[in-house]
Amino acid sequence: EAKSEGGSACRLFTPAISEQANLILTMRHRMRRALEENQFKAYFQPQVDLATNRIVGSEALARWIAPDGTQVSPGEFIPIAEEYGLIDEICVQVMEDACRWTAHWNTLGLGDITVAVNISGRQFHNSRQLVEIVDSALTKLRLAPHLLDLELTESAAMSDPENASRVMRMFTDRGIGCSIDDFGTGHSSLAVLKRFTLRTLKIDRSFVKDVTSDSNDAAICSAIIAMAHELNLKVCAEGAETPDQLEFLRAHRCDKVQGFLIAKPLPPEDMERMLRAGIPEALRGPVPAN
Ligand code: C2E
Ligand code: MG
Ligand code: MG
Ligand code: MG
């Protein structure tokens, strides 16, 4: 038991640690109950196509919403869930939410609306379960595979590139897209990158943050965009918070963008409202020529 929790068994006998172990057990118990009660939900952050200013899809981001309305962020619970082997069950809830809503939005007649779901590195190692989760969500919720994208962080992909490449191929063979998340932060080997069957590179928001004031960040963003296009990949920038950042990305032919400027991750009802409203507020008005 102790071993499967990633700790070493003997450490549990020291009093301080046993107190800690109690806390951990409480957390695990809370998470299990939250799973039983379906408290893990997908929020949706719109992604805009910079060529048209239209919302063409979203990224589904996990939220743990307790019955009293308290929210826990994925940065807190995903690492714990990974450690306790609960990540697959959380993924099922988020994936099903993502597919259910996206299938519904595709009935609105607004064109193809995609959804990107984050997958943890652990799940790529357990690929049999992952494939089963993805296949059954698509079938159960009747979402076309090409509308789903799976995001794997660059650091997870590069920690076991052979396996990542094999698993990506299983998904791309089914028509599902694969993306590298947080690109630029994870020690990519370009020799490895070129062998992945990818649809999209996502520029990490740390490069977007100062793109209009730091010439190094500007160079990195434009180089990632150019490289991706040479490799026939799409590029999505994350974390656009200002119009200037967005116009930089547009001028450099970035394909898609998401960020607080357009919207924060939204509950599905609010995402749907944005989809129905057409061009997002932040993108209305004259589009600067470039
Ligand atoms: P990520 O996939 O890189 O997601 C982007 C994060 O940046 C999200 O944080 C989002 O809310 C935030 N963000 C988006 N636009 C902006 C912006 O303009 N400014 C700033 N400052 N932040 C912005 P969030 O939702 O807290 O998620 C954090 C990370 O947790 C995600 O990073 C992803 O790696 C992980 N995650 C989220 N949902 C899941 C999930 O269902 N499964 C797994 N395995 N990981 C998940
Ligand atoms: Mg992501
Ligand atoms: Mg990211
Ligand atoms: Mg990130």
Coordinates of C-alpha atoms and ligand atoms in Angstrom, one line a residue:
E1 CA 0.0 0.0 0.0
A2 CA 2.7 2.5 1.1
K3 CA 4.7 1.6 -2.0
S4 CA 1.9 2.1 -4.4
E5 CA 1.5 5.6 -2.9
G6 CA 5.0 6.4 -4.1
G7 CA 6.5 6.6 -0.5
S8 CA 8.9 4.2 1.2
A9 CA 7.2 2.0 3.7
C10 CA 9.6 2.6 6.6
R11 CA 9.2 6.3 6.6
L12 CA 5.6 5.9 7.7
F13 CA 6.7 4.8 11.1
T14 CA 8.1 8.1 12.2
P15 CA 5.5 10.1 14.1
A16 CA 5.7 13.3 12.0
I17 CA 5.3 11.4 8.8
S18 CA 2.5 9.3 10.2
E19 CA 0.6 12.6 10.8
Q20 CA 1.3 13.5 7.2
A21 CA 0.1 10.1 6.1
N22 CA -3.2 10.8 7.9
L23 CA -3.6 14.0 6.0
I24 CA -2.9 12.2 2.8
L25 CA -5.4 9.5 3.6
T26 CA -8.0 12.1 4.3
M27 CA -7.2 13.8 0.9
R28 CA -7.5 10.4 -0.8
H29 CA -10.7 9.7 0.9
R30 CA -12.1 13.1 -0.1
M31 CA -11.0 12.6 -3.7
R32 CA -12.7 9.2 -3.9
R33 CA -15.9 10.6 -2.6
A34 CA -15.6 13.5 -5.0
L35 CA -15.3 11.0 -7.8
E36 CA -18.3 9.1 -6.7
E37 CA -20.3 12.3 -6.6
N38 CA -19.0 13.5 -10.0
Q39 CA -17.4 16.6 -8.6
F40 CA -14.8 16.8 -11.3
K41 CA -15.9 19.0 -14.2
A42 CA -14.6 20.4 -17.4
Y43 CA -14.4 24.2 -17.8
F44 CA -13.9 25.5 -21.3
Q45 CA -11.5 28.1 -22.5
P46 CA -12.4 29.4 -26.0
Q47 CA -9.8 29.1 -28.8
V48 CA -10.0 31.7 -31.5
D49 CA -8.8 31.2 -35.1
L50 CA -6.8 34.4 -35.8
A51 CA -7.6 34.3 -39.5
T52 CA -11.3 34.7 -38.9
N53 CA -11.6 35.9 -35.2
R54 CA -14.1 33.1 -34.6
I55 CA -14.2 30.7 -31.8
V56 CA -13.3 27.3 -33.4
G57 CA -13.0 25.2 -30.2
S58 CA -11.9 25.1 -26.6
E59 CA -9.5 23.6 -24.2
A60 CA -11.2 21.6 -21.5
L61 CA -9.6 22.3 -18.1
A62 CA -10.4 20.2 -15.0
R63 CA -12.1 21.7 -12.0
W64 CA -12.9 20.1 -8.7
I65 CA -16.1 21.8 -7.5
A66 CA -17.2 20.8 -4.0
P67 CA -20.9 20.8 -3.1
D68 CA -20.4 24.1 -1.2
G69 CA -19.1 25.7 -4.4
T70 CA -15.4 25.7 -3.4
Q71 CA -13.1 25.1 -6.4
V72 CA -9.8 23.4 -6.3
S73 CA -7.4 24.1 -9.2
P74 CA -5.9 21.3 -11.3
G75 CA -2.4 22.4 -10.4
E76 CA -3.2 21.2 -6.9
F77 CA -5.2 18.0 -7.4
I78 CA -3.8 16.6 -10.6
P79 CA -0.4 15.7 -9.1
I80 CA -2.1 14.2 -6.0
A81 CA -4.5 12.2 -8.2
E82 CA -1.5 10.9 -10.2
E83 CA 0.2 9.8 -7.1
Y84 CA -2.8 8.0 -5.8
G85 CA -3.7 6.3 -9.0
L86 CA -6.9 8.3 -9.4
I87 CA -5.9 10.2 -12.5
D88 CA -7.7 7.8 -14.9
E89 CA -11.0 8.2 -13.1
I90 CA -10.7 12.0 -13.1
C91 CA -9.9 11.9 -16.7
V92 CA -13.1 9.9 -17.4
Q93 CA -15.2 12.6 -15.8
V94 CA -13.4 15.5 -17.6
M95 CA -13.3 13.7 -20.9
E96 CA -17.0 12.8 -20.8
D97 CA -17.9 16.4 -19.9
A98 CA -15.7 17.7 -22.7
C99 CA -17.2 15.3 -25.3
R100 CA -20.8 15.7 -24.2
W101 CA -20.7 19.5 -24.4
T102 CA -18.7 19.6 -27.6
A103 CA -21.0 17.1 -29.3
H104 CA -23.9 19.4 -28.3
W105 CA -22.1 22.6 -29.6
N106 CA -21.6 20.9 -32.9
T107 CA -25.4 20.7 -33.3
L108 CA -25.6 24.5 -33.2
G109 CA -24.6 24.9 -36.8
L110 CA -21.5 27.1 -36.1
G111 CA -19.1 24.9 -38.0
D112 CA -16.8 22.3 -36.5
I113 CA -16.1 23.0 -32.9
T114 CA -13.1 21.1 -31.4
V115 CA -12.1 20.3 -27.9
A116 CA -8.6 19.7 -26.5
V117 CA -8.3 17.6 -23.4
N118 CA -5.1 17.4 -21.2
I119 CA -3.6 14.0 -20.6
S120 CA -1.0 13.4 -17.9
G121 CA 2.3 11.6 -18.7
R122 CA 1.3 8.8 -16.3
Q123 CA -1.7 8.0 -18.5
F124 CA 0.5 7.8 -21.6
H125 CA 2.5 5.1 -19.7
N126 CA -0.8 3.3 -19.0
S127 CA -1.8 3.5 -22.6
R128 CA -4.3 0.6 -22.6
Q129 CA -6.5 2.4 -20.1
L130 CA -6.1 5.7 -21.8
V131 CA -7.2 4.3 -25.2
E132 CA -10.2 2.7 -23.6
I133 CA -11.2 6.0 -21.8
V134 CA -10.9 7.9 -25.1
D135 CA -12.7 5.4 -27.3
S136 CA -15.6 4.9 -24.9
A137 CA -16.1 8.6 -24.4
L138 CA -16.2 9.3 -28.1
T139 CA -18.6 6.4 -28.7
K140 CA -20.8 7.1 -25.7
L141 CA -21.1 10.8 -26.4
R142 CA -21.1 10.5 -30.2
L143 CA -18.3 12.9 -30.9
A144 CA -16.4 12.6 -34.2
P145 CA -12.8 11.7 -33.4
H146 CA -11.4 14.5 -35.5
L147 CA -13.0 17.0 -33.2
L148 CA -11.0 15.8 -30.3
D149 CA -7.4 16.8 -29.5
L150 CA -5.2 15.3 -26.8
E151 CA -2.6 17.5 -25.2
L152 CA 0.6 16.1 -23.7
T153 CA 3.1 18.4 -22.2
E154 CA 6.5 18.7 -23.9
S155 CA 8.3 17.5 -20.7
A156 CA 6.0 14.4 -20.5
A157 CA 6.5 13.7 -24.2
M158 CA 10.2 14.0 -24.0
S159 CA 10.6 11.9 -20.8
D160 CA 9.7 8.8 -22.8
P161 CA 9.6 9.7 -26.5
E162 CA 9.4 6.1 -27.8
N163 CA 6.3 5.4 -25.8
A164 CA 4.8 8.9 -26.5
S165 CA 5.3 8.4 -30.2
R166 CA 3.7 4.9 -30.1
V167 CA 0.6 6.1 -28.2
M168 CA 0.2 9.2 -30.3
R169 CA 0.2 7.1 -33.4
M170 CA -2.7 4.9 -31.9
F171 CA -4.7 8.1 -31.5
T172 CA -3.8 9.7 -34.9
D173 CA -4.7 6.4 -36.6
R174 CA -8.2 6.9 -35.2
G175 CA -8.4 10.5 -36.5
I176 CA -7.8 12.1 -33.1
G177 CA -5.4 15.0 -33.0
C178 CA -2.4 15.2 -30.7
S179 CA -0.8 18.4 -29.4
I180 CA 2.3 19.3 -27.5
D181 CA 1.4 21.5 -24.6
D182 CA 3.7 24.1 -22.9
F183 CA 6.1 24.0 -25.9
G184 CA 9.4 25.6 -25.3
T185 CA 9.7 24.6 -21.6
G186 CA 10.4 20.9 -21.9
H187 CA 13.8 20.2 -23.5
S188 CA 12.6 19.1 -26.9
S189 CA 14.9 17.1 -29.1
L190 CA 13.9 18.2 -32.6
A191 CA 15.0 14.8 -33.9
V192 CA 12.3 13.3 -31.6
L193 CA 9.7 16.0 -32.3
K194 CA 9.7 15.4 -36.0
R195 CA 8.8 11.7 -35.5
F196 CA 5.6 12.6 -33.4
T197 CA 2.4 12.5 -35.4
L198 CA 1.2 15.9 -34.2
R199 CA -1.5 18.3 -35.2
T200 CA -0.6 21.3 -33.0
L201 CA 2.2 22.9 -31.0
K202 CA 1.0 25.1 -28.1
I203 CA 3.4 27.9 -27.3
D204 CA 3.8 28.1 -23.5
R205 CA 2.3 31.2 -22.0
S206 CA 5.7 32.2 -20.4
F207 CA 6.9 33.3 -23.9
V208 CA 3.7 35.1 -24.7
K209 CA 3.7 37.1 -21.5
D210 CA 6.5 39.6 -22.5
V211 CA 6.3 39.0 -26.3
T212 CA 5.8 42.7 -27.0
S213 CA 8.5 44.0 -24.6
D214 CA 11.2 41.3 -24.6
S215 CA 13.0 40.8 -27.9
N216 CA 14.1 37.3 -26.9
D217 CA 10.5 36.2 -26.2
A218 CA 9.4 37.8 -29.5
A219 CA 12.2 35.8 -31.3
I220 CA 11.2 32.6 -29.6
C221 CA 7.5 33.0 -30.4
S222 CA 8.1 33.8 -34.1
A223 CA 10.7 31.0 -34.4
I224 CA 8.2 28.4 -32.9
I225 CA 5.5 29.6 -35.3
A226 CA 7.8 29.4 -38.3
M227 CA 9.2 26.0 -37.3
A228 CA 5.7 24.5 -36.7
H229 CA 4.5 25.7 -40.1
E230 CA 7.6 24.3 -41.8
L231 CA 6.7 21.0 -40.1
N232 CA 3.1 21.3 -41.3
L233 CA 1.8 21.8 -37.8
K234 CA -0.7 24.3 -36.5
V235 CA 0.3 26.6 -33.7
C236 CA -1.8 27.7 -30.7
A237 CA -0.6 30.4 -28.3
E238 CA -1.8 30.3 -24.8
G239 CA -2.0 33.1 -22.2
A240 CA -2.8 36.1 -24.4
E241 CA -3.9 38.8 -22.0
T242 CA -3.5 42.0 -24.0
P243 CA -4.5 43.2 -27.5
D244 CA -0.8 43.9 -28.3
Q245 CA 0.1 40.3 -27.6
L246 CA -2.7 39.1 -29.7
E247 CA -1.7 41.4 -32.6
F248 CA 1.9 40.2 -32.4
L249 CA 0.7 36.6 -32.7
R250 CA -1.6 37.5 -35.6
A251 CA 1.2 39.4 -37.4
H252 CA 3.4 36.3 -37.1
R253 CA 0.7 34.1 -38.5
C254 CA 0.0 32.1 -35.3
D255 CA -3.1 30.0 -36.1
K256 CA -5.0 30.0 -32.9
V257 CA -4.9 31.8 -29.6
Q258 CA -6.5 31.4 -26.1
G259 CA -6.1 33.6 -23.1
F260 CA -7.8 35.8 -20.5
L261 CA -8.1 38.6 -23.2
I262 CA -10.7 36.4 -24.9
A263 CA -12.0 34.5 -21.9
K264 CA -11.0 32.7 -18.8
P265 CA -11.9 29.0 -18.6
L266 CA -15.7 29.0 -18.4
P267 CA -18.5 26.8 -17.2
P268 CA -20.2 25.1 -20.2
E269 CA -23.2 27.4 -20.2
D270 CA -21.0 30.5 -20.5
M271 CA -18.9 28.9 -23.2
E272 CA -22.1 28.2 -25.1
R273 CA -23.2 31.8 -24.7
M274 CA -19.8 32.9 -26.2
L275 CA -20.2 30.5 -29.1
R276 CA -23.7 31.8 -29.9
A277 CA -22.5 35.4 -29.6
G278 CA -20.1 35.1 -32.6
I279 CA -16.9 37.1 -32.7
P280 CA -15.7 37.6 -29.1
E281 CA -15.9 41.1 -27.6
A282 CA -12.1 41.5 -27.5
L283 CA -11.8 40.9 -31.2
R284 CA -14.6 43.2 -32.5
G285 CA -13.9 46.5 -34.2
P286 CA -11.3 47.2 -36.9
V287 CA -8.7 44.5 -37.3
P288 CA -5.3 46.2 -37.7
A289 CA -3.7 45.6 -41.1
N290 CA -0.4 43.7 -40.9
Ligands
C2E1 P1 -2.3 24.0 -19.4 O1 -2.9 22.8 -20.1 O2 -1.1 24.6 -20.0 O3 -3.5 25.0 -19.3 C1 -3.4 26.4 -19.4 C2 -3.5 27.0 -18.0 O4 -3.3 28.4 -18.2 C3 -4.9 26.9 -17.4 O5 -4.7 26.8 -16.0 C4 -5.5 28.2 -17.8 O6 -6.5 28.6 -16.9 C5 -4.4 29.2 -17.7 N1 -4.5 30.3 -18.6 C6 -5.2 30.4 -19.7 N2 -5.1 31.6 -20.3 C7 -4.4 32.3 -19.4 C8 -4.0 33.7 -19.4 O7 -4.3 34.5 -20.3 N3 -3.2 34.1 -18.3 C9 -2.9 33.3 -17.3 N4 -2.2 33.8 -16.3 N5 -3.3 32.0 -17.3 C10 -4.0 31.5 -18.3 P2 -5.4 25.8 -15.1 O8 -6.8 25.6 -15.6 O9 -5.2 26.1 -13.7 O10 -4.7 24.4 -15.4 C11 -3.3 24.3 -15.1 C12 -2.7 23.0 -15.7 O11 -3.3 21.8 -15.1 C13 -3.0 22.9 -17.2 O12 -2.0 23.6 -17.9 C14 -2.8 21.4 -17.4 O13 -1.4 21.1 -17.5 C15 -3.3 20.8 -16.1 N6 -4.7 20.3 -16.3 C16 -5.8 20.9 -16.4 N7 -6.9 20.1 -16.6 C17 -6.3 18.9 -16.7 C18 -6.9 17.5 -16.9 O14 -8.1 17.3 -17.1 N8 -5.9 16.5 -16.9 C19 -4.6 16.7 -16.7 N9 -3.8 15.6 -16.7 N10 -4.1 17.9 -16.5 C20 -4.9 19.0 -16.5
MG2 MG -3.3 22.3 -21.9
MG3 MG -0.2 24.9 -21.6
MG4 MG 0.8 25.0 -18.5

